[in-house]
Amino acid sequence: MKKIVSVLTTLVLASSLVFAAGKEKPGKKTLIGVSIWSSTDTLGSQCKRIIDAAAKALDVDVMYVDQGHISEQVTSSAETLAAAGCDGIIICNSASAEMASVIKTCTKNKVYVAQFFRAIDPKANPTEYKFAQQSPYYVGTVHENEIDNGKNLVTILCNKGSRKIALEGWEAGDATFLLRWTGYKAGIEDWNRNHPNDKAVLFDPQYGGTTSDTGRATAEAILNAHTDADALIVAGGGGDTLVGAIGAIESLGLKGKIRVVSTDFLADLEKQLSTGGMTAESGGHYADPLFAFMLVYNSIKGNYETSKTSFYDITFPYLYVASSADYAAYAKYFVDDLPYNAAEFREMAKLSESDLAKKAAALSIQDVQNRRK
């Protein structure tokens, strides 16, 4: 069984801390908004499930806005949630540039905000990064090491024999896609440097949106354009893009001939792994928004200090599966059940920010097994 788990976690919190006095009004139930690309697709519904469970355990109300990773809808979602009276917001944006507007809205309305599945790159987006540092209402971010994720998936493909690798993204310019693409390219460069007589090629991406129909049409176009491709990376997009791509491959008679890897676990991943529809997948990380939720919850309660010079940064581990046996262990604790129960949600809400980061870094199949003994 091949399983790679990245367990790096960092907590960035510089000087000049400002105590979060809390925003709750006496007698008013806490309301936390969730701005998400979709609360109904494969990954989005898993995110909603764990957020709803945590909210119930903590007696918090939750309001969702689905924004489809469309830039205007991402920024307007923050305005909608702030106007609805949310005390805090967690958001999965698309481009980092959108966060300037989101943070401005939240700061103006004194609404705490944290990102999930996303982080602002200080080199690519220095203005937005500085803006995030300076706002006492930008609490922080929970995200993965996407470059390593990309390298790992490409390495899996190359080790399995793929040399002509096609790539399907979801939205051009998406912050997370760009990091994954950097990792794919780095993985190819490493392979070619170590195997100069057996080089691999990564084709330029085409973009399949976030629906199964657009994912299918894009995969067909990619494979018709690259008839020599022996692998396809479906970078992500929530899961529906991958569903469409797998359907396209099967309709073209290429199932089992085109190795497919992706990020975002499918509902039928075990079947796809056992029948050749999928080669490997990274994901299992739908608890990201849970930890962003906890950051915002504790800021609202006045338990966490916020800063005018920095913010909290939690790097979350990916899970990798490359066989139906791998998936069976994952399914027991992450699909059939949640990795945390109500009592654990309540205990998690009492953790310091540094202990919360350690809790995130520890999440794995083995971690859940140990807690369920």
mmCIF file of C-alpha atoms in Angstrom:
data_model
loop_
_atom_site.group_PDB
_atom_site.id
_atom_site.type_symbol
_atom_site.label_atom_id
_atom_site.label_comp_id
_atom_site.label_asym_id
_atom_site.label_seq_id
_atom_site.Cartn_x
_atom_site.Cartn_y
_atom_site.Cartn_z
ATOM 1 C CA MET A 1 0.000 0.000 0.000
ATOM 2 C CA LYS A 2 1.426 3.308 -1.025
ATOM 3 C CA LYS A 3 0.361 6.155 1.172
ATOM 4 C CA ILE A 4 2.000 9.516 1.485
ATOM 5 C CA VAL A 5 0.817 11.815 4.207
ATOM 6 C CA SER A 6 2.088 15.359 4.503
ATOM 7 C CA VAL A 7 1.878 16.432 8.114
ATOM 8 C CA LEU A 8 3.548 19.819 8.053
ATOM 9 C CA THR A 9 1.893 22.463 10.142
ATOM 10 C CA THR A 10 2.897 26.028 10.856
ATOM 11 C CA LEU A 11 1.423 28.727 12.970
ATOM 12 C CA VAL A 12 2.231 32.252 11.838
ATOM 13 C CA LEU A 13 1.499 34.886 14.426
ATOM 14 C CA ALA A 14 3.818 37.865 14.740
ATOM 15 C CA SER A 15 3.971 40.669 17.295
ATOM 16 C CA SER A 16 1.468 43.428 18.090
ATOM 17 C CA LEU A 17 -1.353 41.090 19.025
ATOM 18 C CA VAL A 18 -4.761 42.613 19.573
ATOM 19 C CA PHE A 19 -7.114 40.754 21.898
ATOM 20 C CA ALA A 20 -10.290 39.724 20.115
ATOM 21 C CA ALA A 21 -12.979 41.162 22.331
ATOM 22 C CA GLY A 22 -15.606 39.016 20.678
ATOM 23 C CA LYS A 23 -18.567 40.118 18.619
ATOM 24 C CA GLU A 24 -21.412 38.241 20.220
ATOM 25 C CA LYS A 25 -24.367 40.182 21.561
ATOM 26 C CA PRO A 26 -26.070 38.897 24.724
ATOM 27 C CA GLY A 27 -28.922 36.579 23.829
ATOM 28 C CA LYS A 28 -27.929 36.402 20.159
ATOM 29 C CA LYS A 29 -26.992 32.998 18.788
ATOM 30 C CA THR A 30 -23.659 32.944 16.954
ATOM 31 C CA LEU A 31 -24.049 32.895 13.152
ATOM 32 C CA ILE A 32 -21.143 31.823 10.940
ATOM 33 C CA GLY A 33 -21.353 32.179 7.164
ATOM 34 C CA VAL A 34 -19.816 29.752 4.687
ATOM 35 C CA SER A 35 -18.878 30.982 1.213
ATOM 36 C CA ILE A 36 -18.176 27.875 -0.865
ATOM 37 C CA TRP A 37 -18.035 26.972 -4.566
ATOM 38 C CA SER A 38 -20.776 24.341 -4.016
ATOM 39 C CA SER A 39 -22.353 22.822 -0.937
ATOM 40 C CA THR A 40 -23.822 19.946 -2.965
ATOM 41 C CA ASP A 41 -21.047 18.408 -5.100
ATOM 42 C CA THR A 42 -18.840 15.548 -3.863
ATOM 43 C CA LEU A 43 -16.354 17.585 -1.849
ATOM 44 C CA GLY A 44 -18.646 20.482 -0.986
ATOM 45 C CA SER A 45 -21.280 18.203 0.518
ATOM 46 C CA GLN A 46 -18.611 16.545 2.688
ATOM 47 C CA CYS A 47 -17.493 19.986 3.865
ATOM 48 C CA LYS A 48 -21.077 20.934 4.695
ATOM 49 C CA ARG A 49 -21.612 17.709 6.587
ATOM 50 C CA ILE A 50 -18.692 18.248 8.954
ATOM 51 C CA ILE A 51 -19.388 21.982 9.418
ATOM 52 C CA ASP A 52 -23.032 21.264 10.224
ATOM 53 C CA ALA A 53 -22.014 18.615 12.764
ATOM 54 C CA ALA A 54 -19.584 20.998 14.476
ATOM 55 C CA ALA A 55 -22.157 23.806 14.466
ATOM 56 C CA LYS A 56 -24.741 21.538 16.087
ATOM 57 C CA ALA A 57 -22.273 20.436 18.765
ATOM 58 C CA LEU A 58 -21.394 24.064 19.554
ATOM 59 C CA ASP A 59 -24.958 25.421 19.225
ATOM 60 C CA VAL A 60 -24.020 27.721 16.333
ATOM 61 C CA ASP A 61 -26.150 28.667 13.328
ATOM 62 C CA VAL A 62 -24.632 28.377 9.850
ATOM 63 C CA MET A 63 -25.564 30.156 6.603
ATOM 64 C CA TYR A 64 -24.267 28.963 3.208
ATOM 65 C CA VAL A 65 -23.723 30.861 -0.036
ATOM 66 C CA ASP A 66 -22.700 28.847 -3.121
ATOM 67 C CA GLN A 67 -20.600 31.034 -5.434
ATOM 68 C CA GLY A 68 -19.279 28.631 -8.095
ATOM 69 C CA HIS A 69 -15.744 30.094 -7.906
ATOM 70 C CA ILE A 70 -17.029 32.961 -10.068
ATOM 71 C CA SER A 71 -15.062 36.014 -9.036
ATOM 72 C CA GLU A 72 -17.955 38.471 -8.778
ATOM 73 C CA GLN A 73 -19.996 35.952 -6.809
ATOM 74 C CA VAL A 74 -17.091 35.217 -4.464
ATOM 75 C CA THR A 75 -16.759 38.863 -3.490
ATOM 76 C CA SER A 76 -20.514 39.468 -3.316
ATOM 77 C CA SER A 77 -20.920 36.373 -1.088
ATOM 78 C CA ALA A 78 -18.991 38.145 1.667
ATOM 79 C CA GLU A 79 -21.288 41.167 1.326
ATOM 80 C CA THR A 80 -24.360 38.925 1.452
ATOM 81 C CA LEU A 81 -23.193 37.087 4.574
ATOM 82 C CA ALA A 82 -22.135 40.275 6.348
ATOM 83 C CA ALA A 83 -25.493 41.906 5.540
ATOM 84 C CA ALA A 84 -27.263 38.823 6.919
ATOM 85 C CA GLY A 85 -25.706 39.486 10.310
ATOM 86 C CA CYS A 86 -22.995 36.833 10.359
ATOM 87 C CA ASP A 87 -20.508 37.182 13.203
ATOM 88 C CA GLY A 88 -17.862 35.418 11.156
ATOM 89 C CA ILE A 89 -17.282 33.928 7.707
ATOM 90 C CA ILE A 90 -15.192 31.093 6.322
ATOM 91 C CA ILE A 91 -14.513 31.275 2.601
ATOM 92 C CA CYS A 92 -13.039 29.215 -0.214
ATOM 93 C CA ASN A 93 -12.189 31.907 -2.750
ATOM 94 C CA SER A 94 -10.896 31.407 -6.278
ATOM 95 C CA ALA A 95 -8.216 33.984 -7.100
ATOM 96 C CA SER A 96 -6.276 35.555 -4.232
ATOM 97 C CA ALA A 97 -7.031 39.003 -5.654
ATOM 98 C CA GLU A 98 -10.648 38.543 -4.538
ATOM 99 C CA MET A 99 -9.536 38.559 -0.911
ATOM 100 C CA ALA A 100 -8.865 42.308 -0.919
ATOM 101 C CA SER A 101 -12.576 42.930 -1.404
ATOM 102 C CA VAL A 102 -13.575 40.146 1.008
ATOM 103 C CA ILE A 103 -11.296 41.431 3.775
ATOM 104 C CA LYS A 104 -12.435 45.025 3.213
ATOM 105 C CA THR A 105 -16.074 43.945 3.549
ATOM 106 C CA CYS A 106 -15.379 41.940 6.696
ATOM 107 C CA THR A 107 -13.273 44.657 8.309
ATOM 108 C CA LYS A 108 -15.895 47.324 7.567
ATOM 109 C CA ASN A 109 -18.635 45.166 9.107
ATOM 110 C CA LYS A 110 -16.448 43.825 11.951
ATOM 111 C CA VAL A 111 -16.941 40.250 10.784
ATOM 112 C CA TYR A 112 -14.154 37.725 11.363
ATOM 113 C CA VAL A 113 -13.035 35.799 8.270
ATOM 114 C CA ALA A 114 -10.803 32.788 7.578
ATOM 115 C CA GLN A 115 -9.974 31.008 4.346
ATOM 116 C CA PHE A 116 -10.119 27.258 3.769
ATOM 117 C CA PHE A 117 -8.409 25.286 0.979
ATOM 118 C CA ARG A 118 -6.722 28.587 0.113
ATOM 119 C CA ALA A 119 -3.815 30.787 1.187
ATOM 120 C CA ILE A 120 -2.642 34.171 -0.089
ATOM 121 C CA ASP A 121 0.820 33.868 -1.640
ATOM 122 C CA PRO A 122 2.990 36.732 -0.311
ATOM 123 C CA LYS A 123 5.119 36.724 -3.482
ATOM 124 C CA ALA A 124 2.347 36.465 -6.075
ATOM 125 C CA ASN A 125 -0.122 38.680 -4.184
ATOM 126 C CA PRO A 126 1.877 40.968 -1.871
ATOM 127 C CA THR A 127 -0.835 43.648 -1.684
ATOM 128 C CA GLU A 128 -3.535 41.211 -0.595
ATOM 129 C CA TYR A 129 -1.131 39.500 1.795
ATOM 130 C CA LYS A 130 -0.262 42.803 3.499
ATOM 131 C CA PHE A 131 -3.946 43.716 3.637
ATOM 132 C CA ALA A 132 -4.666 40.396 5.369
ATOM 133 C CA GLN A 133 -1.882 41.022 7.874
ATOM 134 C CA GLN A 134 -3.177 44.493 8.726
ATOM 135 C CA SER A 135 -6.825 43.567 9.277
ATOM 136 C CA PRO A 136 -7.700 42.437 12.829
ATOM 137 C CA TYR A 137 -10.714 40.673 11.317
ATOM 138 C CA TYR A 138 -8.744 38.433 8.956
ATOM 139 C CA VAL A 139 -8.142 35.517 11.316
ATOM 140 C CA GLY A 140 -6.146 33.229 9.046
ATOM 141 C CA THR A 141 -6.092 30.302 6.652
ATOM 142 C CA VAL A 142 -6.239 26.504 6.574
ATOM 143 C CA HIS A 143 -4.739 24.899 3.480
ATOM 144 C CA GLU A 144 -2.546 22.115 2.093
ATOM 145 C CA ASN A 145 0.960 22.084 0.654
ATOM 146 C CA GLU A 146 -0.333 22.017 -2.914
ATOM 147 C CA ILE A 147 3.072 22.037 -4.590
ATOM 148 C CA ASP A 148 4.075 18.838 -2.796
ATOM 149 C CA ASN A 149 0.647 17.394 -3.612
ATOM 150 C CA GLY A 150 1.251 18.015 -7.313
ATOM 151 C CA LYS A 151 4.727 16.502 -7.215
ATOM 152 C CA ASN A 152 3.459 13.403 -5.416
ATOM 153 C CA LEU A 153 0.687 12.729 -7.945
ATOM 154 C CA VAL A 154 2.996 13.134 -10.945
ATOM 155 C CA THR A 155 5.562 10.858 -9.305
ATOM 156 C CA ILE A 156 2.902 8.177 -8.804
ATOM 157 C CA LEU A 157 2.042 8.364 -12.520
ATOM 158 C CA CYS A 158 5.659 8.251 -13.660
ATOM 159 C CA ASN A 159 6.439 5.315 -11.382
ATOM 160 C CA LYS A 160 3.484 3.450 -12.896
ATOM 161 C CA GLY A 161 4.858 4.012 -16.427
ATOM 162 C CA SER A 162 3.079 7.125 -17.730
ATOM 163 C CA ARG A 163 5.158 9.421 -19.948
ATOM 164 C CA LYS A 164 2.616 11.566 -21.852
ATOM 165 C CA ILE A 165 0.522 13.262 -19.184
ATOM 166 C CA ALA A 166 -2.444 15.516 -19.988
ATOM 167 C CA LEU A 167 -3.829 18.062 -17.539
ATOM 168 C CA GLU A 168 -7.374 19.269 -16.876
ATOM 169 C CA GLY A 169 -7.801 22.266 -14.559
ATOM 170 C CA TRP A 170 -11.061 23.888 -13.497
ATOM 171 C CA GLU A 171 -10.565 27.666 -13.677
ATOM 172 C CA ALA A 172 -7.602 29.494 -15.211
ATOM 173 C CA GLY A 173 -5.855 31.596 -12.592
ATOM 174 C CA ASP A 174 -7.336 29.792 -9.583
ATOM 175 C CA ALA A 175 -4.875 30.138 -6.702
ATOM 176 C CA THR A 176 -4.889 26.466 -5.725
ATOM 177 C CA PHE A 177 -4.714 25.201 -9.307
ATOM 178 C CA LEU A 178 -1.646 27.350 -9.961
ATOM 179 C CA LEU A 179 0.134 25.817 -6.958
ATOM 180 C CA ARG A 180 -0.790 22.276 -7.996
ATOM 181 C CA TRP A 181 0.388 22.992 -11.547
ATOM 182 C CA THR A 182 3.693 24.230 -10.148
ATOM 183 C CA GLY A 183 3.978 20.903 -8.336
ATOM 184 C CA TYR A 184 3.115 18.846 -11.440
ATOM 185 C CA LYS A 185 5.802 20.660 -13.417
ATOM 186 C CA ALA A 186 8.333 20.259 -10.605
ATOM 187 C CA GLY A 187 7.566 16.540 -10.450
ATOM 188 C CA ILE A 188 8.162 16.192 -14.200
ATOM 189 C CA GLU A 189 11.434 18.123 -13.920
ATOM 190 C CA ASP A 190 12.620 15.867 -11.085
ATOM 191 C CA TRP A 191 11.715 12.728 -13.024
ATOM 192 C CA ASN A 192 13.454 13.895 -16.198
ATOM 193 C CA ARG A 193 16.571 14.955 -14.296
ATOM 194 C CA ASN A 194 16.785 11.507 -12.709
ATOM 195 C CA HIS A 195 15.764 9.620 -15.885
ATOM 196 C CA PRO A 196 17.403 11.464 -18.816
ATOM 197 C CA ASN A 197 16.811 8.525 -21.172
ATOM 198 C CA ASP A 198 13.191 8.009 -20.151
ATOM 199 C CA LYS A 199 11.663 11.469 -20.012
ATOM 200 C CA ALA A 200 8.036 12.375 -19.331
ATOM 201 C CA VAL A 201 5.997 15.225 -20.811
ATOM 202 C CA LEU A 202 3.235 17.275 -19.178
ATOM 203 C CA PHE A 203 0.844 18.871 -21.679
ATOM 204 C CA ASP A 204 -0.516 22.375 -21.093
ATOM 205 C CA PRO A 205 -3.821 22.459 -19.204
ATOM 206 C CA GLN A 206 -7.303 22.879 -20.546
ATOM 207 C CA TYR A 207 -10.035 23.973 -18.153
ATOM 208 C CA GLY A 208 -13.148 21.947 -17.339
ATOM 209 C CA GLY A 209 -15.043 24.195 -14.939
ATOM 210 C CA THR A 210 -16.758 22.673 -11.924
ATOM 211 C CA THR A 211 -19.556 20.603 -13.468
ATOM 212 C CA SER A 212 -19.600 17.045 -14.790
ATOM 213 C CA ASP A 213 -20.797 18.195 -18.226
ATOM 214 C CA THR A 214 -17.957 20.678 -18.715
ATOM 215 C CA GLY A 215 -15.502 18.217 -17.200
ATOM 216 C CA ARG A 216 -16.570 15.561 -19.690
ATOM 217 C CA ALA A 217 -16.427 17.842 -22.736
ATOM 218 C CA THR A 218 -12.989 19.146 -21.746
ATOM 219 C CA ALA A 219 -11.570 15.666 -21.163
ATOM 220 C CA GLU A 220 -12.834 14.571 -24.590
ATOM 221 C CA ALA A 221 -11.214 17.608 -26.202
ATOM 222 C CA ILE A 222 -7.924 16.969 -24.409
ATOM 223 C CA LEU A 223 -7.736 13.301 -25.385
ATOM 224 C CA ASN A 224 -8.757 13.999 -28.982
ATOM 225 C CA ALA A 225 -5.987 16.597 -29.186
ATOM 226 C CA HIS A 226 -3.409 14.331 -27.508
ATOM 227 C CA THR A 227 -4.037 10.868 -28.913
ATOM 228 C CA ASP A 228 -0.698 9.699 -27.505
ATOM 229 C CA ALA A 229 -1.586 10.632 -23.907
ATOM 230 C CA ASP A 230 -1.328 7.761 -21.440
ATOM 231 C CA ALA A 231 -2.431 9.652 -18.332
ATOM 232 C CA LEU A 232 -4.741 12.463 -17.298
ATOM 233 C CA ILE A 233 -4.477 14.617 -14.211
ATOM 234 C CA VAL A 234 -7.824 16.124 -13.250
ATOM 235 C CA ALA A 235 -6.535 18.823 -10.949
ATOM 236 C CA GLY A 236 -9.685 19.224 -8.850
ATOM 237 C CA GLY A 237 -12.649 21.543 -8.815
ATOM 238 C CA GLY A 238 -14.848 19.813 -6.258
ATOM 239 C CA GLY A 239 -15.261 16.328 -7.742
ATOM 240 C CA ASP A 240 -17.872 16.820 -10.457
ATOM 241 C CA THR A 241 -15.222 17.745 -13.034
ATOM 242 C CA LEU A 242 -13.561 14.395 -12.374
ATOM 243 C CA VAL A 243 -16.877 12.519 -12.657
ATOM 244 C CA GLY A 244 -17.319 13.985 -16.135
ATOM 245 C CA ALA A 245 -13.734 13.235 -17.150
ATOM 246 C CA ILE A 246 -14.024 9.579 -16.085
ATOM 247 C CA GLY A 247 -17.239 9.319 -18.097
ATOM 248 C CA ALA A 248 -15.491 10.737 -21.155
ATOM 249 C CA ILE A 249 -12.612 8.283 -20.874
ATOM 250 C CA GLU A 250 -14.998 5.349 -20.602
ATOM 251 C CA SER A 251 -17.093 6.519 -23.574
ATOM 252 C CA LEU A 252 -13.930 6.797 -25.670
ATOM 253 C CA GLY A 253 -13.055 3.205 -24.835
ATOM 254 C CA LEU A 254 -9.937 4.254 -22.933
ATOM 255 C CA LYS A 255 -10.776 3.076 -19.421
ATOM 256 C CA GLY A 256 -7.765 1.236 -18.024
ATOM 257 C CA LYS A 257 -5.573 2.643 -20.807
ATOM 258 C CA ILE A 258 -5.468 6.223 -19.518
ATOM 259 C CA ARG A 259 -4.189 6.438 -15.955
ATOM 260 C CA VAL A 260 -6.153 9.032 -14.006
ATOM 261 C CA VAL A 261 -5.079 10.837 -10.850
ATOM 262 C CA SER A 262 -6.856 13.690 -9.145
ATOM 263 C CA THR A 263 -7.381 15.673 -5.976
ATOM 264 C CA ASP A 264 -10.854 15.502 -4.340
ATOM 265 C CA PHE A 265 -12.160 12.078 -3.345
ATOM 266 C CA LEU A 266 -15.026 10.589 -5.342
ATOM 267 C CA ALA A 267 -18.074 9.020 -3.742
ATOM 268 C CA ASP A 268 -17.350 5.782 -5.676
ATOM 269 C CA LEU A 269 -13.550 5.949 -5.444
ATOM 270 C CA GLU A 270 -13.203 2.362 -4.238
ATOM 271 C CA LYS A 271 -15.013 1.097 -7.355
ATOM 272 C CA GLN A 272 -12.997 3.357 -9.655
ATOM 273 C CA LEU A 273 -9.695 2.169 -8.149
ATOM 274 C CA SER A 274 -10.658 -1.497 -8.458
ATOM 275 C CA THR A 275 -11.915 -1.236 -12.063
ATOM 276 C CA GLY A 276 -9.169 0.957 -13.525
ATOM 277 C CA GLY A 277 -11.192 4.167 -13.640
ATOM 278 C CA MET A 278 -8.743 5.811 -11.247
ATOM 279 C CA THR A 279 -5.058 5.174 -10.550
ATOM 280 C CA ALA A 280 -4.611 7.283 -7.423
ATOM 281 C CA GLU A 281 -6.201 10.191 -5.660
ATOM 282 C CA SER A 282 -5.234 12.713 -3.017
ATOM 283 C CA GLY A 283 -7.816 14.272 -0.766
ATOM 284 C CA GLY A 284 -9.725 13.209 2.284
ATOM 285 C CA HIS A 285 -9.122 16.738 3.479
ATOM 286 C CA TYR A 286 -12.683 17.980 3.852
ATOM 287 C CA ALA A 287 -11.893 18.880 7.476
ATOM 288 C CA ASP A 288 -10.073 22.046 6.315
ATOM 289 C CA PRO A 289 -13.214 24.172 6.684
ATOM 290 C CA LEU A 290 -13.789 22.648 10.136
ATOM 291 C CA PHE A 291 -10.515 24.122 11.370
ATOM 292 C CA ALA A 292 -11.224 27.462 9.670
ATOM 293 C CA PHE A 293 -14.610 27.337 11.413
ATOM 294 C CA MET A 294 -12.860 26.798 14.763
ATOM 295 C CA LEU A 295 -10.513 29.749 14.129
ATOM 296 C CA VAL A 296 -13.464 32.036 13.448
ATOM 297 C CA TYR A 297 -15.591 30.594 16.283
ATOM 298 C CA ASN A 298 -12.881 31.283 18.859
ATOM 299 C CA SER A 299 -12.273 34.775 17.498
ATOM 300 C CA ILE A 300 -15.980 35.575 17.843
ATOM 301 C CA LYS A 301 -15.953 34.203 21.394
ATOM 302 C CA GLY A 302 -12.941 36.359 22.252
ATOM 303 C CA ASN A 303 -10.754 33.329 22.925
ATOM 304 C CA TYR A 304 -8.176 33.980 20.209
ATOM 305 C CA GLU A 305 -6.062 37.066 19.772
ATOM 306 C CA THR A 306 -6.099 38.641 16.340
ATOM 307 C CA SER A 307 -3.378 40.806 14.899
ATOM 308 C CA LYS A 308 -2.744 43.951 12.853
ATOM 309 C CA THR A 309 0.566 42.524 11.638
ATOM 310 C CA SER A 310 -0.058 38.837 10.964
ATOM 311 C CA PHE A 311 -2.544 35.939 11.066
ATOM 312 C CA TYR A 312 -2.847 32.227 11.832
ATOM 313 C CA ASP A 313 -1.665 29.781 9.160
ATOM 314 C CA ILE A 314 -2.476 26.074 9.473
ATOM 315 C CA THR A 315 -1.077 23.637 6.903
ATOM 316 C CA PHE A 316 -3.265 20.556 6.668
ATOM 317 C CA PRO A 317 -2.201 17.003 5.679
ATOM 318 C CA TYR A 318 -3.372 15.288 2.507
ATOM 319 C CA LEU A 319 -4.314 11.624 2.401
ATOM 320 C CA TYR A 320 -3.357 9.540 -0.637
ATOM 321 C CA VAL A 321 -4.974 6.326 -1.826
ATOM 322 C CA ALA A 322 -3.786 4.138 -4.668
ATOM 323 C CA SER A 323 -5.804 0.948 -4.195
ATOM 324 C CA SER A 324 -9.237 -0.206 -3.100
ATOM 325 C CA ALA A 325 -7.634 -1.496 0.126
ATOM 326 C CA ASP A 326 -6.340 2.009 0.862
ATOM 327 C CA TYR A 327 -9.803 3.412 0.292
ATOM 328 C CA ALA A 328 -11.567 0.864 2.508
ATOM 329 C CA ALA A 329 -9.631 2.092 5.552
ATOM 330 C CA TYR A 330 -10.387 5.687 4.639
ATOM 331 C CA ALA A 331 -14.088 5.032 4.050
ATOM 332 C CA LYS A 332 -14.617 3.547 7.506
ATOM 333 C CA TYR A 333 -13.596 6.728 9.296
ATOM 334 C CA PHE A 334 -14.168 9.523 6.784
ATOM 335 C CA VAL A 335 -17.151 8.402 4.657
ATOM 336 C CA ASP A 336 -19.266 6.045 6.730
ATOM 337 C CA ASP A 337 -18.596 8.270 9.728
ATOM 338 C CA LEU A 338 -16.950 11.620 10.471
ATOM 339 C CA PRO A 339 -13.370 11.738 11.791
ATOM 340 C CA TYR A 340 -14.594 13.642 14.876
ATOM 341 C CA ASN A 341 -17.684 13.236 17.065
ATOM 342 C CA ALA A 342 -19.714 15.838 18.981
ATOM 343 C CA ALA A 343 -17.639 15.549 22.146
ATOM 344 C CA GLU A 344 -14.428 15.968 20.144
ATOM 345 C CA PHE A 345 -15.837 19.061 18.397
ATOM 346 C CA ARG A 346 -16.537 20.613 21.773
ATOM 347 C CA GLU A 347 -13.060 19.758 23.061
ATOM 348 C CA MET A 348 -11.498 21.102 19.861
ATOM 349 C CA ALA A 349 -13.275 24.432 20.378
ATOM 350 C CA LYS A 350 -11.440 24.813 23.709
ATOM 351 C CA LEU A 351 -7.949 24.374 22.225
ATOM 352 C CA SER A 352 -5.434 27.183 21.921
ATOM 353 C CA GLU A 353 -4.587 28.227 18.369
ATOM 354 C CA SER A 354 -1.250 26.379 18.534
ATOM 355 C CA ASP A 355 -2.898 23.197 19.811
ATOM 356 C CA LEU A 356 -5.567 23.523 17.114
ATOM 357 C CA ALA A 357 -2.797 23.579 14.491
ATOM 358 C CA LYS A 358 -1.269 20.444 16.033
ATOM 359 C CA LYS A 359 -4.696 18.799 15.995
ATOM 360 C CA ALA A 360 -5.004 19.498 12.273
ATOM 361 C CA ALA A 361 -1.529 18.148 11.546
ATOM 362 C CA ALA A 362 -2.323 14.924 13.381
ATOM 363 C CA LEU A 363 -5.400 13.991 11.353
ATOM 364 C CA SER A 364 -4.956 10.669 9.558
ATOM 365 C CA ILE A 365 -6.631 7.296 9.348
ATOM 366 C CA GLN A 366 -4.358 6.066 12.148
ATOM 367 C CA ASP A 367 -5.235 9.108 14.263
ATOM 368 C CA VAL A 368 -8.947 8.327 14.043
ATOM 369 C CA GLN A 369 -8.334 4.636 14.737
ATOM 370 C CA ASN A 370 -6.419 5.545 17.894
ATOM 371 C CA ARG A 371 -9.194 7.847 19.108
ATOM 372 C CA ARG A 372 -11.870 5.219 18.480
ATOM 373 C CA LYS A 373 -10.155 2.521 20.546
#
